[in-house]
Tab-separated table of C-alpha atoms in Angstrom:
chain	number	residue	atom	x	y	z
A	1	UNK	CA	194.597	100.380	159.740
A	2	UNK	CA	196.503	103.096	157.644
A	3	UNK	CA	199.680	103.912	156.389
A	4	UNK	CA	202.099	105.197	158.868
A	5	UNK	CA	203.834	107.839	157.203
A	6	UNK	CA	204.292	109.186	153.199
A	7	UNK	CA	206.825	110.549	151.252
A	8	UNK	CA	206.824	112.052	147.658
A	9	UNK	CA	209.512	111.145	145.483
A	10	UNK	CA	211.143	112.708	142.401
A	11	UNK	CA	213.720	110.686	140.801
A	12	UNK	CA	215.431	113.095	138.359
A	13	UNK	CA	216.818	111.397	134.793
A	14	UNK	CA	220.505	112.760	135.921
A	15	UNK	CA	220.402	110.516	138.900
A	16	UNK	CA	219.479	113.223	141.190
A	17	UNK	CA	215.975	112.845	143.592
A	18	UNK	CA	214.409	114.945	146.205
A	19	UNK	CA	212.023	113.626	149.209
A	20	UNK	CA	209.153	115.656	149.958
A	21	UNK	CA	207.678	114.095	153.380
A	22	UNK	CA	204.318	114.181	153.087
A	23	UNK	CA	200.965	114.284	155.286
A	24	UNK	CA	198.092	111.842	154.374
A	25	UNK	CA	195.923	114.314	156.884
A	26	UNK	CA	196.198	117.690	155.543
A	27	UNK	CA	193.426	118.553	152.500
A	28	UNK	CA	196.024	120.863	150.738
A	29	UNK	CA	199.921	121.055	150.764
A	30	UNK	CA	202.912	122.305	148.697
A	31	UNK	CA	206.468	121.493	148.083
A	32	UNK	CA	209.410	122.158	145.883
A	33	UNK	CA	212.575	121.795	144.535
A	34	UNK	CA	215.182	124.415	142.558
A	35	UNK	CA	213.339	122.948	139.444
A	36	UNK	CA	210.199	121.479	139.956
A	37	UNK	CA	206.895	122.677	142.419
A	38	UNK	CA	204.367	120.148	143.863
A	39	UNK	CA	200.899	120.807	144.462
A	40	UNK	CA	198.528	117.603	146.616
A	41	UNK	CA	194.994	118.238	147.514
A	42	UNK	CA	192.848	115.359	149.109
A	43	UNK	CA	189.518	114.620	148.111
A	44	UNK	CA	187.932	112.386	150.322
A	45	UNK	CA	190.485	109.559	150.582
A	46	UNK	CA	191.913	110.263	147.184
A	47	UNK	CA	194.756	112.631	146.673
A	48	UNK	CA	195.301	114.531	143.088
A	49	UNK	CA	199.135	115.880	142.992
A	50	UNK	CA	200.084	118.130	140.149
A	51	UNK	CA	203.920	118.776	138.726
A	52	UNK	CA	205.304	122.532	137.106
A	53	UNK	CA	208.254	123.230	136.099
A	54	UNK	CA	209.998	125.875	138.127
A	55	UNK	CA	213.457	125.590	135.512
A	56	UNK	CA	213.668	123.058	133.214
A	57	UNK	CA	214.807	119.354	134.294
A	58	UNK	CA	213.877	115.862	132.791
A	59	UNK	CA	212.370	113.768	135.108
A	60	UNK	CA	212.130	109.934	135.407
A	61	UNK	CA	209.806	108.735	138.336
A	62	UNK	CA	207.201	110.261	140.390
A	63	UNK	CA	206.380	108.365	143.614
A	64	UNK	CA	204.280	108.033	146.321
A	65	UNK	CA	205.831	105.932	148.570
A	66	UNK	CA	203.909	104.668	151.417
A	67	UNK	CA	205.051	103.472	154.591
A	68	UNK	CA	203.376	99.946	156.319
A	69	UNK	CA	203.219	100.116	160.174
A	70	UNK	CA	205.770	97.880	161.895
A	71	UNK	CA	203.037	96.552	164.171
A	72	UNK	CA	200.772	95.666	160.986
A	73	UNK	CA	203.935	93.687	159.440
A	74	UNK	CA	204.699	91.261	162.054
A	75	UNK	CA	202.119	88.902	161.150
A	76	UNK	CA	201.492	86.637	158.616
A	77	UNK	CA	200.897	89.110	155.257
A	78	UNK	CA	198.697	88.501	152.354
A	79	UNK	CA	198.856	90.540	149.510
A	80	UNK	CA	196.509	90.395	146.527
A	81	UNK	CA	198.734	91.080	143.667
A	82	UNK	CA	197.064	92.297	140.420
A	83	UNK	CA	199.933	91.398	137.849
A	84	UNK	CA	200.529	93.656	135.021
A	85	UNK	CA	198.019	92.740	131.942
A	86	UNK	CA	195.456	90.158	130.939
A	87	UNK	CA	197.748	88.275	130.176
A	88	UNK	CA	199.631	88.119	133.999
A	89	UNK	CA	197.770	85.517	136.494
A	90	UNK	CA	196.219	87.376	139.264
A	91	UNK	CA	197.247	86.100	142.746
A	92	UNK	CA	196.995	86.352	146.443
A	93	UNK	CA	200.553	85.778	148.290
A	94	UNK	CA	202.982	85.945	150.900
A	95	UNK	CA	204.190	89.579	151.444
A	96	UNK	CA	208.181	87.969	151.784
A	97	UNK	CA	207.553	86.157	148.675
A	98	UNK	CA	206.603	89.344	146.615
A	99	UNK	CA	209.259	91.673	147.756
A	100	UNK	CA	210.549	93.113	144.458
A	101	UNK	CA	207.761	92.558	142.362
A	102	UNK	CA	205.669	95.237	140.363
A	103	UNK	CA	202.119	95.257	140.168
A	104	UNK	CA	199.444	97.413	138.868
A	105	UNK	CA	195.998	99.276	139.715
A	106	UNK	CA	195.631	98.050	143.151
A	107	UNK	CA	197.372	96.269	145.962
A	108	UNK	CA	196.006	95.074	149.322
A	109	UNK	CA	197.607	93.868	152.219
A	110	UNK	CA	195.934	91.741	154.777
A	111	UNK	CA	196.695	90.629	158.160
A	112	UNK	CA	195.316	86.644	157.858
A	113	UNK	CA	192.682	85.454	159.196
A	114	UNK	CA	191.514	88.862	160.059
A	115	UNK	CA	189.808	92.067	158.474
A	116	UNK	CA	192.924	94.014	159.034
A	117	UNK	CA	193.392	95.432	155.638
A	118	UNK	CA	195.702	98.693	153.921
A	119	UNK	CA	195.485	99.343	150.522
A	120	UNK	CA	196.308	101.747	148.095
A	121	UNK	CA	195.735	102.479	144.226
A	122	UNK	CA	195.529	104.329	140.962
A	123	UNK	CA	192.096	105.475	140.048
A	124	UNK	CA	192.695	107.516	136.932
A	125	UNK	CA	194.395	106.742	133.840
A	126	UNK	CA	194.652	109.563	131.807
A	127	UNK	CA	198.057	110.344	131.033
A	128	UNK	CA	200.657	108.455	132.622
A	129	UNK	CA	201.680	104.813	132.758
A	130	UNK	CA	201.772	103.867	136.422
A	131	UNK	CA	202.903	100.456	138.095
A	132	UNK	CA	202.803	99.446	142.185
A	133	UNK	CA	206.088	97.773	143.646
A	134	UNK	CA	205.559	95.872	146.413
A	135	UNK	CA	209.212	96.733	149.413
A	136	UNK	CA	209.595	95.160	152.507
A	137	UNK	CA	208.367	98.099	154.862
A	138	UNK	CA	206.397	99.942	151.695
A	139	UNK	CA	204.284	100.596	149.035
A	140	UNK	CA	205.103	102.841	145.702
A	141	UNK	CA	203.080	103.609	143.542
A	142	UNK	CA	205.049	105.124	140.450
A	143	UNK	CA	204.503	106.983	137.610
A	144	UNK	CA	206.777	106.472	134.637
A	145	UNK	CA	207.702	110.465	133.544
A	146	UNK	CA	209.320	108.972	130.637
A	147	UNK	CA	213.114	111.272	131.289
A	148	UNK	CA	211.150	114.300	129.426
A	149	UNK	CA	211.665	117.722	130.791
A	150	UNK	CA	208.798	119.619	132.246
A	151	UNK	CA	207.802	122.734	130.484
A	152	UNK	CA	207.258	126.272	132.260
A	153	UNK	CA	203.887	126.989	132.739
A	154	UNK	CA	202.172	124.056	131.754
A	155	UNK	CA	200.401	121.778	135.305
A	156	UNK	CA	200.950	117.811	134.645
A	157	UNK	CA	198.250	116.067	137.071
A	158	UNK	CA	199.476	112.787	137.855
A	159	UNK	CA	196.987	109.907	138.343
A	160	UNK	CA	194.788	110.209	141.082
A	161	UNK	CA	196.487	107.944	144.708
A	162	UNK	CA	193.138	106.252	146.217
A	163	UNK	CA	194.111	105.466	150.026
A	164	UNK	CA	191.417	102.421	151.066
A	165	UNK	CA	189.890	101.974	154.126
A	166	UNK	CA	187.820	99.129	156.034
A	167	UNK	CA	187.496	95.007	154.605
A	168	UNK	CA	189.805	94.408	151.503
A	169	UNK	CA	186.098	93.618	149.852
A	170	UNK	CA	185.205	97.276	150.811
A	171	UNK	CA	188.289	98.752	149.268
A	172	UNK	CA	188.024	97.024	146.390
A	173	UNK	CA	184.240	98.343	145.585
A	174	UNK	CA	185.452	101.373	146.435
A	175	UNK	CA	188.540	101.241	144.170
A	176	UNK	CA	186.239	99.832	141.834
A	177	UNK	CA	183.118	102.334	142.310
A	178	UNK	CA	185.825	105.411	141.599
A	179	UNK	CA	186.963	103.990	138.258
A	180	UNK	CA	183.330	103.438	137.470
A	181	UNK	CA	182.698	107.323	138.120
A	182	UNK	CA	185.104	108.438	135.352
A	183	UNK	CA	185.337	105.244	132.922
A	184	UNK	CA	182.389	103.032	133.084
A	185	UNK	CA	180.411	102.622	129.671
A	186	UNK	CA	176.876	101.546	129.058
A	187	UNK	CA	176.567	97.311	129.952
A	188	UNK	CA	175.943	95.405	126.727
A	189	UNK	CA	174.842	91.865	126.202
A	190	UNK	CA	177.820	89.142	126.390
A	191	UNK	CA	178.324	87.617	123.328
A	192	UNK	CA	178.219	84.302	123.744
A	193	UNK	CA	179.395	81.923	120.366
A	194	UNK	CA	182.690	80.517	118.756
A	195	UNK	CA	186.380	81.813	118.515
A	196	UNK	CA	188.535	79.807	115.899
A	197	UNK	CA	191.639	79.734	118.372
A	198	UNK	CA	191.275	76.819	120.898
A	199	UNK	CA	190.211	74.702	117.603
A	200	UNK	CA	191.901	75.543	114.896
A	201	UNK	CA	194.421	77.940	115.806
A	202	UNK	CA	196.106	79.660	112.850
A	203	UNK	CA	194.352	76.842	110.625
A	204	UNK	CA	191.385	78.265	109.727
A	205	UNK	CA	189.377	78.440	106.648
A	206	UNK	CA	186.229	79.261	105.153
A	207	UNK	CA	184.526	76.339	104.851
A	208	UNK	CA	184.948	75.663	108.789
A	209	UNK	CA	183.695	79.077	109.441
A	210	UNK	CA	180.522	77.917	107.629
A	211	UNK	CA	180.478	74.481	109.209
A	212	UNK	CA	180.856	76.229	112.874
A	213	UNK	CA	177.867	78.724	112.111
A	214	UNK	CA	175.614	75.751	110.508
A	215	UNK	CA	176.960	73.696	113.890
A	216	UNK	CA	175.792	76.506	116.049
A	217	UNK	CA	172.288	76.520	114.415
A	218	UNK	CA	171.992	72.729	115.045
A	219	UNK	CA	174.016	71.254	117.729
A	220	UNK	CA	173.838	74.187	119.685
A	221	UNK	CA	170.419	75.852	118.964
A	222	UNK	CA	169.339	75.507	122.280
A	223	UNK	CA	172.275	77.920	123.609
A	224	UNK	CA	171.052	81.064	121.271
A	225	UNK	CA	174.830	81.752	120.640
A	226	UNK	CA	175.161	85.317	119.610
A	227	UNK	CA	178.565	85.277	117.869
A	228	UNK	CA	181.206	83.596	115.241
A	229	UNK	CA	184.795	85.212	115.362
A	230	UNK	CA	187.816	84.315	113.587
A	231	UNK	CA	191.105	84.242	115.577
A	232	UNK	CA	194.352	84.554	113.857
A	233	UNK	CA	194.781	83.064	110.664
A	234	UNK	CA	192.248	85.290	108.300
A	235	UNK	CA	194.666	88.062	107.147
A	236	UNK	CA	197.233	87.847	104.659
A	237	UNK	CA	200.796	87.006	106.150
A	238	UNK	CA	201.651	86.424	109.484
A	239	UNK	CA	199.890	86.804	113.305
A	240	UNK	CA	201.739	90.684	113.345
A	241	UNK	CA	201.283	91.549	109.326
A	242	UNK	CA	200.650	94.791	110.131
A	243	UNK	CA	198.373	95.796	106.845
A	244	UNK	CA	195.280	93.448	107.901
A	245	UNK	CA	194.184	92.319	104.611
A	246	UNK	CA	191.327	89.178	104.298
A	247	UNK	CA	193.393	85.877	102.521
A	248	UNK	CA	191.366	85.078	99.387
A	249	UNK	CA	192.880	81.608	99.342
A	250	UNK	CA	191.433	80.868	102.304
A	251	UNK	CA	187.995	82.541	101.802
A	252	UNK	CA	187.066	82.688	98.058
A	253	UNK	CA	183.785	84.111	98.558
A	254	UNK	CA	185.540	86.619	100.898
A	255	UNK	CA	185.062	87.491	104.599
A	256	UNK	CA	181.675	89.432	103.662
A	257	UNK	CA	180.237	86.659	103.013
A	258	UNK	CA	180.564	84.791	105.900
A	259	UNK	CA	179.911	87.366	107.874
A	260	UNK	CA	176.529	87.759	106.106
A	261	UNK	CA	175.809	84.048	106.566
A	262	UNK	CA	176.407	84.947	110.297
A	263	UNK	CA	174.013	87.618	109.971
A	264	UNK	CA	171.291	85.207	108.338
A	265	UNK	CA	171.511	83.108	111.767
A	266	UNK	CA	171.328	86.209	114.236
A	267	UNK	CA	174.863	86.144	114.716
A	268	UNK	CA	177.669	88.693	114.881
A	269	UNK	CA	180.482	88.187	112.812
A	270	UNK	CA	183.733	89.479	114.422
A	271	UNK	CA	187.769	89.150	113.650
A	272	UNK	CA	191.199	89.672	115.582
A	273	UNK	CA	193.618	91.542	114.996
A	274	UNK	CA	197.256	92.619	116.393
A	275	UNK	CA	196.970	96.298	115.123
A	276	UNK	CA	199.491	97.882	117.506
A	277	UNK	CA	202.832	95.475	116.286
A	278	UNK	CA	204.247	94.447	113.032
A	279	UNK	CA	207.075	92.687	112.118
A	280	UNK	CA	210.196	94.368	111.155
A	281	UNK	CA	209.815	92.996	107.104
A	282	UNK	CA	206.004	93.398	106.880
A	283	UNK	CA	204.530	95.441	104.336
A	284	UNK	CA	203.052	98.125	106.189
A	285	UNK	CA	207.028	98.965	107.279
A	286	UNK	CA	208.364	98.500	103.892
A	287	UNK	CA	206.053	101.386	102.534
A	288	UNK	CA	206.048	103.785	105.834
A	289	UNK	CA	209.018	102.504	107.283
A	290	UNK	CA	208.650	106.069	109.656
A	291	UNK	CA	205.138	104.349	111.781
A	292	UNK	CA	208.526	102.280	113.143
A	293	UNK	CA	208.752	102.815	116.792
A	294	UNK	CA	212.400	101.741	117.847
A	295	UNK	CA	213.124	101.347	121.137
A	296	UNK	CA	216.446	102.141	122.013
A	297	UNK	CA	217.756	100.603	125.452
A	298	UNK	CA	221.233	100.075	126.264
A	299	UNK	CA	221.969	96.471	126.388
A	300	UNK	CA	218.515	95.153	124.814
A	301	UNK	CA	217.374	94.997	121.181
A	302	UNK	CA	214.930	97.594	119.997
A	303	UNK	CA	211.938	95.155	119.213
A	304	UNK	CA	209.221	94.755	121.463
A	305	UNK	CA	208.870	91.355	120.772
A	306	UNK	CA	210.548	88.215	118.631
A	307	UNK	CA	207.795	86.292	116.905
A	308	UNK	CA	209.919	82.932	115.581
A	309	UNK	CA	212.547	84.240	114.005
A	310	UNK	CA	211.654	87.930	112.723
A	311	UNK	CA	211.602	91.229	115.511
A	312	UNK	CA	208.440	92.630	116.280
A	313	UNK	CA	208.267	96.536	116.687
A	314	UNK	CA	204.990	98.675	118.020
A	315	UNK	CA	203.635	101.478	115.659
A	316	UNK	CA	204.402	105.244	116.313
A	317	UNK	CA	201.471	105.940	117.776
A	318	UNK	CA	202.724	109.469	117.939
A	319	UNK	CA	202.258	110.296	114.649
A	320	UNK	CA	199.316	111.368	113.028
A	321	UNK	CA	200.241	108.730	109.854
A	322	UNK	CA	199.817	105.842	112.428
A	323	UNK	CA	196.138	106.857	113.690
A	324	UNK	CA	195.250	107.556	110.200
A	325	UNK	CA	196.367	103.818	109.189
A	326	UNK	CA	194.501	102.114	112.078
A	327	UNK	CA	191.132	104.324	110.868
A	328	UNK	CA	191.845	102.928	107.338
A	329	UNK	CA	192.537	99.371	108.535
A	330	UNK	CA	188.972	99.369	111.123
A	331	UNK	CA	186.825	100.947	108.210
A	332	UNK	CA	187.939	98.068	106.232
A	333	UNK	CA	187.317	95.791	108.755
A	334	UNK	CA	184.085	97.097	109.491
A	335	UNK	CA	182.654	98.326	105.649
A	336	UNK	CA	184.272	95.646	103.287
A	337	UNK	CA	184.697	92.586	106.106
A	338	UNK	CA	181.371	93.112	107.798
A	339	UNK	CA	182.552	92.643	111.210
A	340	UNK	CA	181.274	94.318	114.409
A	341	UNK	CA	182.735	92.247	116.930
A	342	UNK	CA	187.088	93.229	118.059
A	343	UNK	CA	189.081	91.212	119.540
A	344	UNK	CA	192.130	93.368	120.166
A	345	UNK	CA	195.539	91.546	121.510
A	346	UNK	CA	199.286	92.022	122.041
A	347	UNK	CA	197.922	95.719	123.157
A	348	UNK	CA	200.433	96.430	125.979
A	349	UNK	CA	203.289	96.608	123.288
A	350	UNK	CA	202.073	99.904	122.618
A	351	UNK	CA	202.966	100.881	126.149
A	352	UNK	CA	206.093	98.573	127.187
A	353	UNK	CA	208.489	96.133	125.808
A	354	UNK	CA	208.033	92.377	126.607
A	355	UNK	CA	211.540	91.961	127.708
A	356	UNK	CA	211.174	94.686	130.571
A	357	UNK	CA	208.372	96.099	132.254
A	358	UNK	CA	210.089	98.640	133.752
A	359	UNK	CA	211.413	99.707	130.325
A	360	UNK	CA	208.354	101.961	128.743
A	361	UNK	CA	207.916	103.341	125.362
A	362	UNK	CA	208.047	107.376	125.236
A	363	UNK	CA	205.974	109.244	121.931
A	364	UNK	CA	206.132	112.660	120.662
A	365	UNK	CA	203.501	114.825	121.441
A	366	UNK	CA	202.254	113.500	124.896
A	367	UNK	CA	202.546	110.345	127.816
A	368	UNK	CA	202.261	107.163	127.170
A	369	UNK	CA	199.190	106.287	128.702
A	370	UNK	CA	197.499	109.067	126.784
A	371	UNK	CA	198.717	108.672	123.515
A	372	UNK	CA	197.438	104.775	123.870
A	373	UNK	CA	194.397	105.993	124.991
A	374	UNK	CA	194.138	107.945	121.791
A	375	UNK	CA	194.834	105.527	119.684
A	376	UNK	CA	192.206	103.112	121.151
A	377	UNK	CA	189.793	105.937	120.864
A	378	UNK	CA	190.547	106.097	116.969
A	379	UNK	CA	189.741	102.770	116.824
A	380	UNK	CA	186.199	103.256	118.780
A	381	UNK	CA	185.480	106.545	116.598
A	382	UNK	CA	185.636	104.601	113.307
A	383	UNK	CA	183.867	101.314	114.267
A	384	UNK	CA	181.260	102.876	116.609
A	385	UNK	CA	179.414	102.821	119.457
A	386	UNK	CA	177.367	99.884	118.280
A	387	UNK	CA	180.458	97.758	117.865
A	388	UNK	CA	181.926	95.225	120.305
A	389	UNK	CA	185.619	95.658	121.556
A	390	UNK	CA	187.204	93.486	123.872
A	391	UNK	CA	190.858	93.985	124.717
A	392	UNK	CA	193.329	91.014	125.127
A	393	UNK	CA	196.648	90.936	126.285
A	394	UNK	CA	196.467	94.259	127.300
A	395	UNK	CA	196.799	97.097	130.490
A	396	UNK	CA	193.692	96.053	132.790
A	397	UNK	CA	192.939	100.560	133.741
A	398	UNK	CA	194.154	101.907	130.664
A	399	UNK	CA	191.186	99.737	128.362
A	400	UNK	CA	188.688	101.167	130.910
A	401	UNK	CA	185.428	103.324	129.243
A	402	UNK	CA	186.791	102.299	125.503
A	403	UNK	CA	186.210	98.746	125.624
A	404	UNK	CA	182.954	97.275	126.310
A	405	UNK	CA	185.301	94.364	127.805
A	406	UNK	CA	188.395	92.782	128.052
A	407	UNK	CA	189.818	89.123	128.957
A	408	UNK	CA	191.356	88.858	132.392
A	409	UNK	CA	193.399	85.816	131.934
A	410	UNK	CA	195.642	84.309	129.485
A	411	UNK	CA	194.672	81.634	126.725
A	412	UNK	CA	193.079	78.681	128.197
A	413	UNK	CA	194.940	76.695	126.078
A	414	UNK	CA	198.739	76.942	124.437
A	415	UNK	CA	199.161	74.586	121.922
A	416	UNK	CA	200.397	71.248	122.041
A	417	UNK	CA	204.261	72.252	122.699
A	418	UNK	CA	204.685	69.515	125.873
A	419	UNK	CA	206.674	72.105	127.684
A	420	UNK	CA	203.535	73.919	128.248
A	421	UNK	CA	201.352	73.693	131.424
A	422	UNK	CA	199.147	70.981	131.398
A	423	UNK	CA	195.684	71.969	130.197
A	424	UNK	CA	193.860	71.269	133.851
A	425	UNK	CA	196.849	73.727	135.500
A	426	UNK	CA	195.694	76.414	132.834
A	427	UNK	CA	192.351	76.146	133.606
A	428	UNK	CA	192.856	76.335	137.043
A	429	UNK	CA	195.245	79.569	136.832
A	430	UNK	CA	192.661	80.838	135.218
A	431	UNK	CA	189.543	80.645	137.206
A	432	UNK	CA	191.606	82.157	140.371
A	433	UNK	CA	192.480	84.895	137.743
A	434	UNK	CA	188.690	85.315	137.063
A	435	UNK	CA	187.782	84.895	140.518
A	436	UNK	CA	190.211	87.396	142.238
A	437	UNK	CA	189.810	89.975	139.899
């Protein structure tokens, strides 16, 4: 089963949009506007579309909107729905209940109880921040264009559209065999060990990193645990303290040395950090208040987040101060601290506000999705190769062929706030997370 029809969509930031109808058949095919020319070439069952400017004319949204068949629709509709982060559980649903939703990567439809499958996908993730929503009669897959103009004679190639075809199972090794052409890095041993969090949460300390290394030695020798890392609560100040300094009052001897005691047992040693958000009266904004990035929307705050009662803000990952503060903040991390294991979280702040996910941020000097991908890359440069990164409560594509892995669920646990889901209902969310994605 395929689509039935396609159109392309440009949604103009004046409120103006043209519709380009579209053929999923044809290997090459033009359109245009009075301001902007559109270029699609197919590649197998992939399609690559490139933007120029013809005059100059900001631009919002650039869609691909694809058309269900009426025939395929009048059954009973499954849809795997990817959510939008690590962070979002990953579900399979009723097509009526997820009219109006957004999702991202990849979405499948199935007719139940049968093979009858369409699907459809990004499988690049170079440049622009793209998102799926899910209509009654179609598909769109968007990118975000972030209102800038197009310039004269430069080509912006959108993501690449993957079309699937056959069993959902054999679109999604497809979908998944495409991103593993462009993104895949080399497989490296799971570390296996002991995160702070779930135990201690922000109450952590040097003598129980100690006790939990010794512990692993003893009570768990028979495991050959591979790793100790400490989860927020080892820096100076708060969870988003933006400078990423060790707390001598909690570790006297400093964070070296446990690290080296990890060492001494075969063990990695390896921190978290927040490094893309700090709070509005943290240091690191008090002495470059400019690495700022202020989000103006009308009718919401500017913060990406509120964490308790101070506004969180992402860095300007745009400028070249910003890059040069993560290098300096990961060298320490890596020369002084001793650690070569990352846990990276809050990530997606760099790309959208946590209020609105339809509401992206928009840097100087490039798209979103490339300047995070930059900035990630920084990070990778100055730890290297040999280092461990996994990224947490981040974009699921945009991590791909940096990381070496990244969490694809949210915490197992959330305190003891009885307003919480139960811990059994967490667990549970979770595993389907794992298991459908």
């Amino acid at each position: 089963m395929n689509f039935s029809k396609a159109e392309f969509v440009l949604h103009y930031t004046d409120g103006s949009e043209v519709r380009f109808p579209a053929s999923l058949a044809e290997k090459e095919q033009t359109f245009s506007d009075r301001s902007t020319f559109v270029s699609v070439r197919q590649c197998g069952r992939e399609y690559e579309t490139a933007l120029s400017a013809k005059a100059p004319k900001a631009v919002r949204y650039a869609d691909w909107e694809l058309f269900i068949p009426d025939a395929f629709l009048q059954g009973d509709i499954r849809v795997f729905y990817n959510g939008y982060t690590t962070n979002d559980p990953a579900a399979i649903a009723s097509h009526q209940g997820l009219i109006g939703a957004n999702t991202r990567d990849i979405v499948l439809f199935n007719r139940y109880g049968t093979d009858e499958t369409i699907g459809a996908g990004f499988t690049s993730v170079d440049r622009f921040w793209t998102y799926i929503k899910i209509a009654a009669d179609r598909v769109i897959l968007r990118h975000w264009m972030e209102d800038k103009p197009l310039t004269q004679g430069e080509e912006y190639r959108l993501e690449r559209v993957l079309l699937g075809q056959g069993t959902a199972e054999e679109q999604l090794e497809e979908y998944a065999a495409r991103m593993a052409e462009r993104y895949a890095r080399p497989k490296r041993e799971i570390p296996t060990g002991w995160c702070s969090w779930s135990c201690y949460y922000k109450n952590v300390d040097e003598e129980k990193l100690f006790r939990a290394n010794r512990e692993l030695d003893t009570i768990y020798a028979e495991q050959k645990t591979n790793l100790v890392q400490i989860d927020d609560g080892w820096q100076q100040g708060n969870s988003f303290c933006g400078t990423w300094l060790e707390d001598r009052e909690k570790y006297p001897q400093g964070l070296a040395a446990v690290a080296e005691e990890c060492r001494r047992s075969g063990r990695t040693f390896g921190l978290w950090l927040a490094p893309m958000i700090a709070c509005e009266d943290s240091e690191l904004f008090l002495e470059q208040p400019e690495l700022k990035k202020v989000m103006r929307c009308e009718g919401q705050p500017d913060e990406a987040y509120h964490f308790i009662d101070t506004s969180v803000f992402s860095l300007d990952l745009g400028k070249k101060e910003a890059l040069e503060h993560l290098q300096r903040v990961f060298e320490r991390c890596s020369k002084e601290y001793g650690s070569n294991y990352y846990k990276l979280d809050f990530l997606i702040f760099a790309l959208h506000k946590l209020a609105d996910r339809e509401y992206m941020l928009s840097y100087e000097g490039d798209y979103v999705t490339a300047v995070y991908r930059r900035a990630m890359q920084t990070i990778r440069d100055t730890i290297g190769e040999e280092a461990f990164m996994l990224a947490c409560g981040a974009p699921i594509s945009e991590s791909a062929g940096i990381f070496d892995a990244i969490r694809v669920t949210p915490d197992i646990t959330w305190g003891k706030n009885k307003a919480n889901p139960k811990q059994w209902d967490l667990i549970s969310m979770c595993t389907r997370s794992i298991l459908y994605r």
